[in-house]
Short mmCIF file of C-alpha atoms in Angstrom, two decimals:
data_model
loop_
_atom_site.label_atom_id
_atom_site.label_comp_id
_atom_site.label_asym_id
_atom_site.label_seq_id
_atom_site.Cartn_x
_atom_site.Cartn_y
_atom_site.Cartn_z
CA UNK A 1 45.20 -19.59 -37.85
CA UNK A 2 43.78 -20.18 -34.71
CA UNK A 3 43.34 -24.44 -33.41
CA UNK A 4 41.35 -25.24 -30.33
CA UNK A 5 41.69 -28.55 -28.78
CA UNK A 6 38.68 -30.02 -27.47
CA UNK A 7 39.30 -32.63 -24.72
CA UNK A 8 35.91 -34.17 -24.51
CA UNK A 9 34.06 -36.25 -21.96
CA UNK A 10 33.05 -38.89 -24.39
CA UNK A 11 29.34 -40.46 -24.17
CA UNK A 12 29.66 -44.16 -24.48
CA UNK A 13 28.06 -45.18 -27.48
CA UNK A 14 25.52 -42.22 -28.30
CA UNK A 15 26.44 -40.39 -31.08
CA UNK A 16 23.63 -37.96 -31.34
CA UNK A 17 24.87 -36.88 -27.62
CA UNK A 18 28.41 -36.24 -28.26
CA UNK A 19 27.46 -34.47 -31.88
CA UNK A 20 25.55 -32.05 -29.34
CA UNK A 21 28.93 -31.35 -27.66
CA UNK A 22 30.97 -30.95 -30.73
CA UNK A 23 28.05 -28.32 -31.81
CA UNK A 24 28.01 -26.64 -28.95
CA UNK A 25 32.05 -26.48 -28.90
CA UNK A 26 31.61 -24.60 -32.53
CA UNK A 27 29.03 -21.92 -30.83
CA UNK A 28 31.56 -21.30 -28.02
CA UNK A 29 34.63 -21.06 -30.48
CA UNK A 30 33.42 -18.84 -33.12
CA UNK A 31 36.39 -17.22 -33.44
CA UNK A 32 38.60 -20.96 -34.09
CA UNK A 33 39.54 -21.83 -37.80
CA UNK A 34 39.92 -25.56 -36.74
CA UNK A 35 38.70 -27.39 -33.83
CA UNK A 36 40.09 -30.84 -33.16
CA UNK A 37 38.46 -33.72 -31.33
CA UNK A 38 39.79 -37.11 -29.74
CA UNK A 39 39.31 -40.93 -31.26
CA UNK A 40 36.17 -41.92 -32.29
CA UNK A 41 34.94 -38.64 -30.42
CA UNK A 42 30.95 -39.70 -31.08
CA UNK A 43 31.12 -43.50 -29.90
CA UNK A 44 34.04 -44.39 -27.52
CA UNK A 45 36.83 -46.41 -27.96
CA UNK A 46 34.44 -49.49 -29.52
CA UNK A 47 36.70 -52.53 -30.46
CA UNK A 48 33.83 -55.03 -30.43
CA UNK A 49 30.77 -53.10 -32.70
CA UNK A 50 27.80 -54.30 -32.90
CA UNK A 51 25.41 -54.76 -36.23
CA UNK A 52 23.77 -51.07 -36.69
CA UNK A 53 26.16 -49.69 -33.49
CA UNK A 54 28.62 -47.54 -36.19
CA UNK A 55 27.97 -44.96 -37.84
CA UNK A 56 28.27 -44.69 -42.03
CA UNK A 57 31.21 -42.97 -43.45
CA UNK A 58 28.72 -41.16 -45.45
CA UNK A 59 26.86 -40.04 -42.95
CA UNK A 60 29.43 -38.81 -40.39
CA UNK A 61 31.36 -36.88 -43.73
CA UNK A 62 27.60 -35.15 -44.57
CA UNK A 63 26.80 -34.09 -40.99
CA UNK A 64 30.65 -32.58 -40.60
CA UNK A 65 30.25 -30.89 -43.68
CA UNK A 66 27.51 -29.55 -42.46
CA UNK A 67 28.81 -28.21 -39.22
CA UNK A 68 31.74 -26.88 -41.23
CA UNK A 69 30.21 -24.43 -43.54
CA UNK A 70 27.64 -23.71 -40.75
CA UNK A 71 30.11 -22.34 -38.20
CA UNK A 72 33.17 -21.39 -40.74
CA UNK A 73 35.65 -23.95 -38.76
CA UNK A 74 37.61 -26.94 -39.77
CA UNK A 75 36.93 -29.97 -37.68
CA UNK A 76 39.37 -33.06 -37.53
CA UNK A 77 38.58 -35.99 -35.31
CA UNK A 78 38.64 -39.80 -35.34
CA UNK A 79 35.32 -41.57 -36.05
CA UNK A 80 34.52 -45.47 -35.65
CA UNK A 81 32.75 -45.63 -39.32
CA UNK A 82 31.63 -48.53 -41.42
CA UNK A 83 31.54 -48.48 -45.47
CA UNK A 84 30.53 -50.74 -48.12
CA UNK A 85 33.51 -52.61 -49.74
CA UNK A 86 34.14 -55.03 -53.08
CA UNK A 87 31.07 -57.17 -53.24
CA UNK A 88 28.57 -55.31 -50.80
CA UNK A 89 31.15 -56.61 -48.33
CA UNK A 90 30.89 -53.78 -44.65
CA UNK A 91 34.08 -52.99 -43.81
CA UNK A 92 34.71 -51.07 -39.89
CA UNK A 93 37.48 -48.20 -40.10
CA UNK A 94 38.87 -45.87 -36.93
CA UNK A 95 38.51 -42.82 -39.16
CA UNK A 96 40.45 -39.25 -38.78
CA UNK A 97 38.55 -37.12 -40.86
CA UNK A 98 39.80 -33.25 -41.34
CA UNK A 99 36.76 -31.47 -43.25
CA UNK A 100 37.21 -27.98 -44.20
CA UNK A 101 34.18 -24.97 -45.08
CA UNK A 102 34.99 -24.98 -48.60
CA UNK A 103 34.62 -28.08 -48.65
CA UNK A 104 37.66 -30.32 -48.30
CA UNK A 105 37.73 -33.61 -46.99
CA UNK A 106 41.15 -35.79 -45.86
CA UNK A 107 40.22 -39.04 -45.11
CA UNK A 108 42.96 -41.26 -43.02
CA UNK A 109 42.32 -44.60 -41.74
CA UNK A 110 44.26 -45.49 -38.64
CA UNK A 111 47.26 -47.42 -39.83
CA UNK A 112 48.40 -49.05 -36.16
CA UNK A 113 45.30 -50.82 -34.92
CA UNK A 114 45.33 -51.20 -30.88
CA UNK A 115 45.89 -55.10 -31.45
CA UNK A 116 46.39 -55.42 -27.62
CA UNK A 117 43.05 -54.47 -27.32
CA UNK A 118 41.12 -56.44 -29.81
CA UNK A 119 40.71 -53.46 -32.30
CA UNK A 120 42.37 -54.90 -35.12
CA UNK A 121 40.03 -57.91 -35.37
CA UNK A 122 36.82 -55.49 -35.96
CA UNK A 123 38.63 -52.47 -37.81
CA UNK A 124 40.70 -52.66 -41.32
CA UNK A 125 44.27 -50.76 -41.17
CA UNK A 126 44.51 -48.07 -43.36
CA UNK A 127 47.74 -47.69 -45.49
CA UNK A 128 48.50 -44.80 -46.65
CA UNK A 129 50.15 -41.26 -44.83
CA UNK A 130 47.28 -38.45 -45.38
CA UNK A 131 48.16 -34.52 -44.91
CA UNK A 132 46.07 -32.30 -45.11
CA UNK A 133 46.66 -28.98 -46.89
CA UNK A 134 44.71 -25.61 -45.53
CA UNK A 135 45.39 -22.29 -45.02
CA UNK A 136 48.84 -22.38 -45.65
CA UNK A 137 49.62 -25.31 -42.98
CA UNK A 138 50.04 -28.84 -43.71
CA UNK A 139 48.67 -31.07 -41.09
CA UNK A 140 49.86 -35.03 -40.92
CA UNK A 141 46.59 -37.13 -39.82
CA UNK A 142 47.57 -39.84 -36.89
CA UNK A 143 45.31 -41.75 -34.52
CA UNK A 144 46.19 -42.62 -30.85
CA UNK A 145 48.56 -46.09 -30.91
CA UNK A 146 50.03 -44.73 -34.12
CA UNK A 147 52.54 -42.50 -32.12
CA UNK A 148 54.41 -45.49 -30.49
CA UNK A 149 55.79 -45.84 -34.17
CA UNK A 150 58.23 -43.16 -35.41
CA UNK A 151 58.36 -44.32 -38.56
CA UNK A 152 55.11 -44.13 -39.80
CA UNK A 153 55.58 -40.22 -38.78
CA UNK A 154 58.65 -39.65 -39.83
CA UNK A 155 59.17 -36.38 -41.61
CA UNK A 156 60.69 -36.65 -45.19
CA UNK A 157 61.47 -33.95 -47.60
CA UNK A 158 61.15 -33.74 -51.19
CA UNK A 159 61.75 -36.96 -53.43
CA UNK A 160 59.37 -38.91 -55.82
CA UNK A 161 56.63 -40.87 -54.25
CA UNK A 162 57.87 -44.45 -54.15
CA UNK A 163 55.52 -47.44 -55.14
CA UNK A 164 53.82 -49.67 -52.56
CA UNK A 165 55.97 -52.32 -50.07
CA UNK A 166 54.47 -54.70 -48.76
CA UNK A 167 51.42 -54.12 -46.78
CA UNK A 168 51.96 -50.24 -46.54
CA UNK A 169 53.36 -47.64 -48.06
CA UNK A 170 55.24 -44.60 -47.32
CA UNK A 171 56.37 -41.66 -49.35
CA UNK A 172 59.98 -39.94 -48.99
CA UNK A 173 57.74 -36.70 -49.38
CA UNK A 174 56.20 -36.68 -45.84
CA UNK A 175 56.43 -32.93 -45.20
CA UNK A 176 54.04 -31.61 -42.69
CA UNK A 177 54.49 -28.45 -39.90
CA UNK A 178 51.80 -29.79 -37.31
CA UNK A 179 51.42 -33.24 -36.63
CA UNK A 180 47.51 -33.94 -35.28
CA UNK A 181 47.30 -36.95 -32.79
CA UNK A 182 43.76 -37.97 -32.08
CA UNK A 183 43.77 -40.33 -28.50
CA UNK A 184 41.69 -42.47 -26.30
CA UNK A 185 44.83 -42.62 -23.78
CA UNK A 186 44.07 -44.58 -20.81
CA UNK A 187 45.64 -43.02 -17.53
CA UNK A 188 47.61 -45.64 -16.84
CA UNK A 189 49.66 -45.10 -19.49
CA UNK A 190 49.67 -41.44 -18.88
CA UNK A 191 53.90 -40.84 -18.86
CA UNK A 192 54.20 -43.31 -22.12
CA UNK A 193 51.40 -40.22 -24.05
CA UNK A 194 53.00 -37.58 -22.47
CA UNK A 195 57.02 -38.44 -23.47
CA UNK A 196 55.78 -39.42 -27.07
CA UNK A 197 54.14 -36.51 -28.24
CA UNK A 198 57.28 -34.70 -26.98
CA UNK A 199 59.35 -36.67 -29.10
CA UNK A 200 57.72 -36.87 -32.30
CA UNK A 201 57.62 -32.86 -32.05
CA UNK A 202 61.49 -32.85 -31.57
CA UNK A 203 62.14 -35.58 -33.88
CA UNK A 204 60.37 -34.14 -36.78
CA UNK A 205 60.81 -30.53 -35.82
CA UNK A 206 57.22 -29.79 -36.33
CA UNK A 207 54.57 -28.74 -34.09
CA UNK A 208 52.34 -31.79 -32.09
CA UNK A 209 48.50 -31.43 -31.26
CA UNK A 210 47.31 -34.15 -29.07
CA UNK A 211 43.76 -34.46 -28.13
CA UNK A 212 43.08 -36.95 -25.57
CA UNK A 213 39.38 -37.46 -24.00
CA UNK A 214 38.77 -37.66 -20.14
CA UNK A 215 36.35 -39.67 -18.51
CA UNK A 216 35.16 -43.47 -18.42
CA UNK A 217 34.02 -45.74 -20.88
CA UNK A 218 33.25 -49.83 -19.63
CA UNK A 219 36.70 -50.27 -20.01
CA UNK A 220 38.94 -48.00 -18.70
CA UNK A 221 39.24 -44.48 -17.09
CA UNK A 222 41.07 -41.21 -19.16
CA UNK A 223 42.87 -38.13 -17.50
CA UNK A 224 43.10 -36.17 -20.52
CA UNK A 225 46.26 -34.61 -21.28
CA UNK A 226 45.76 -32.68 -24.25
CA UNK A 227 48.25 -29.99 -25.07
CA UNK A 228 50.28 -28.71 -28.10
CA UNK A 229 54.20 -29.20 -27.99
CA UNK A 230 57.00 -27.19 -29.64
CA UNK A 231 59.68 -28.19 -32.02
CA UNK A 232 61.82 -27.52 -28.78
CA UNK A 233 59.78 -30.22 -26.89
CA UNK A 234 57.97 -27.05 -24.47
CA UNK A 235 54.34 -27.41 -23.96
CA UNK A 236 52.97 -24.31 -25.89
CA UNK A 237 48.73 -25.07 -24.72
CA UNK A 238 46.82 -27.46 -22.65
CA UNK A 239 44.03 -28.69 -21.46
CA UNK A 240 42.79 -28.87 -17.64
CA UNK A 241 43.53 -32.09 -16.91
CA UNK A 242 40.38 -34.81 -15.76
CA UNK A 243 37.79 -32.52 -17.30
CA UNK A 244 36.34 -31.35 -20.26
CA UNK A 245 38.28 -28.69 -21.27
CA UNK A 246 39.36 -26.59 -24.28
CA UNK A 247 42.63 -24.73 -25.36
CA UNK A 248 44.37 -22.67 -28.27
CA UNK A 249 46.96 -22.96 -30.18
CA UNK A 250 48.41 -20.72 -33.67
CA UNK A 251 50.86 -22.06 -35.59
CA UNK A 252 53.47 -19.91 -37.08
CA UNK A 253 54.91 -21.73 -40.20
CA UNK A 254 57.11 -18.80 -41.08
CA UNK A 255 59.09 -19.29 -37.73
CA UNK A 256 59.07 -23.24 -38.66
CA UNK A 257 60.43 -22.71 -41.73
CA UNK A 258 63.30 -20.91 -40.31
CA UNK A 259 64.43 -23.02 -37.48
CA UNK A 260 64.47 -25.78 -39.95
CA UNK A 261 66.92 -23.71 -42.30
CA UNK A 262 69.04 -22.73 -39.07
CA UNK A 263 68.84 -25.99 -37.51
CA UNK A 264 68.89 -28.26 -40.59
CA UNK A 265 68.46 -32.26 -38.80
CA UNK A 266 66.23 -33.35 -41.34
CA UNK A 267 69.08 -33.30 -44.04
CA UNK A 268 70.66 -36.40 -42.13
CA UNK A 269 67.93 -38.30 -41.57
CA UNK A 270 68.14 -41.58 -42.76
CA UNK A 271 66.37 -43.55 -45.29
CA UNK A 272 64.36 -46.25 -44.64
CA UNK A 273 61.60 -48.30 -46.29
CA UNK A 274 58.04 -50.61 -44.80
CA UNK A 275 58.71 -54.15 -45.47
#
């Protein structure tokens, strides 16, 4: 399986624009099973949305489908979206969606809104883990502030599903080889991405895509920073930094499976639960 990262200059609130970039992305990458794109990759980071300024869930899931079976790729990404709740109620989410050609859909609403930032007072947390299950690799769906917090990612084997605690819940079957963090990363916080998506990969002995945009929005500028770390904690790909810029990555879950049986950590992990 081949995974390109697409570290995109993202257009400020025009979603037509930045579709035009994900489209042309798929023309240049013919040869990619799965291209991956940042946070809320068609609008910016948006914490304060405006009536008629996000997109429907509906909509963005069509048009991705669309683009999908089109070009024979996977896409995963993080979309600001908006759906109807109970009683006509709108409700905002930061979106990763990982949509496949056949027609598979993972939906995964960030978990760890950027409070600091005033995007949990527009945006509802999600609450559940999502993987997502194709071609023989199992990818675990995070978004951006999500990998300050170990926990949520924590790799679990086996074990019954437990029932809800609290305000989230978390299942001791978390298994997943590649762990896909979509980012809007501000450069001045540049050392805290880059020594996190190091250790979540050797934490959880799994492999790390992180897909960070470049650019400006009206709030702050991005450097980029997208690459794809080892179990060992080595950068395997990456992205030119402070441009738009792609690179490749294939996984190879048959060597993951081994170093887990010679190297067995996750057997004395501890247990935990969300309060």
């Amino acid at each position: 399986m081949k995974i390109t990262l697409f570290q995109s200059d993202t257009v400020w609130k025009r979603p037509q624009d930045n579709y035009l970039q994900i489209e042309a992305q798929l023309e240049a990458h013919r040869d990619s099973d799965l291209l991956v794109m940042p946070e809320m990759c068609t609008t910016g980071f948006v914490t304060d949305p405006m009536d008629g300024e996000l997109e429907r869930s509906q909509d963005v899931e069509e048009r991705l489908a669309a683009l999908s079976q089109r070009f024979e790729t996977a896409l995963c990404g993080s979309f600001a979206v908006r759906e109807p709740g109970m009683g006509g109620i709108w409700h905002n989410y930061n979106r990763c969606l990982f949509v496949t050609p056949e027609g598979g859909i993972w939906r995964y609403d960030k978990h760890h809104l950027f409070n600091p930032g005033g995007e949990g007072t527009a945006y509802t947390p999600g609450i559940r883990q999502v993987t997502a299950r194709w071609k023989g690799v199992r990818f675990a769906l995070s978004v951006c502030y999500d990998l300050r917090f170990p926990v949520w990612l924590k790799y679990h084997r086996g074990g019954e599903r437990q029932r809800p605690v609290g305000p989230a819940e978390i299942s001791p079957a978390h298994e997943y080889d590649v762990l896909i963090c979509c980012a809007n990363w501000p450069i001045q916080r540049q050392l805290a991405w880059e020594t996190l998506i190091r250790a979540r990969a050797i934490e959880n002995q799994v492999y790390v895509v992180g897909v960070n945009r470049v650019g400006h929005d009206n709030i702050c500028p991005y450097s980029g920073g997208s690459k794809v770390i080892h179990p060992y904690g080595h950068v395997i790909s990456e992205c030119q930094d402070n441009v738009a810029s792609t690179c490749d990555f294939e996984p190879d879950p048959e060597w993951l499976n081994h170093f887990r049986e010679k190297f067995p950590s996750q057997q004395d992990s501890d247990s935990f639960r969300i309060w």
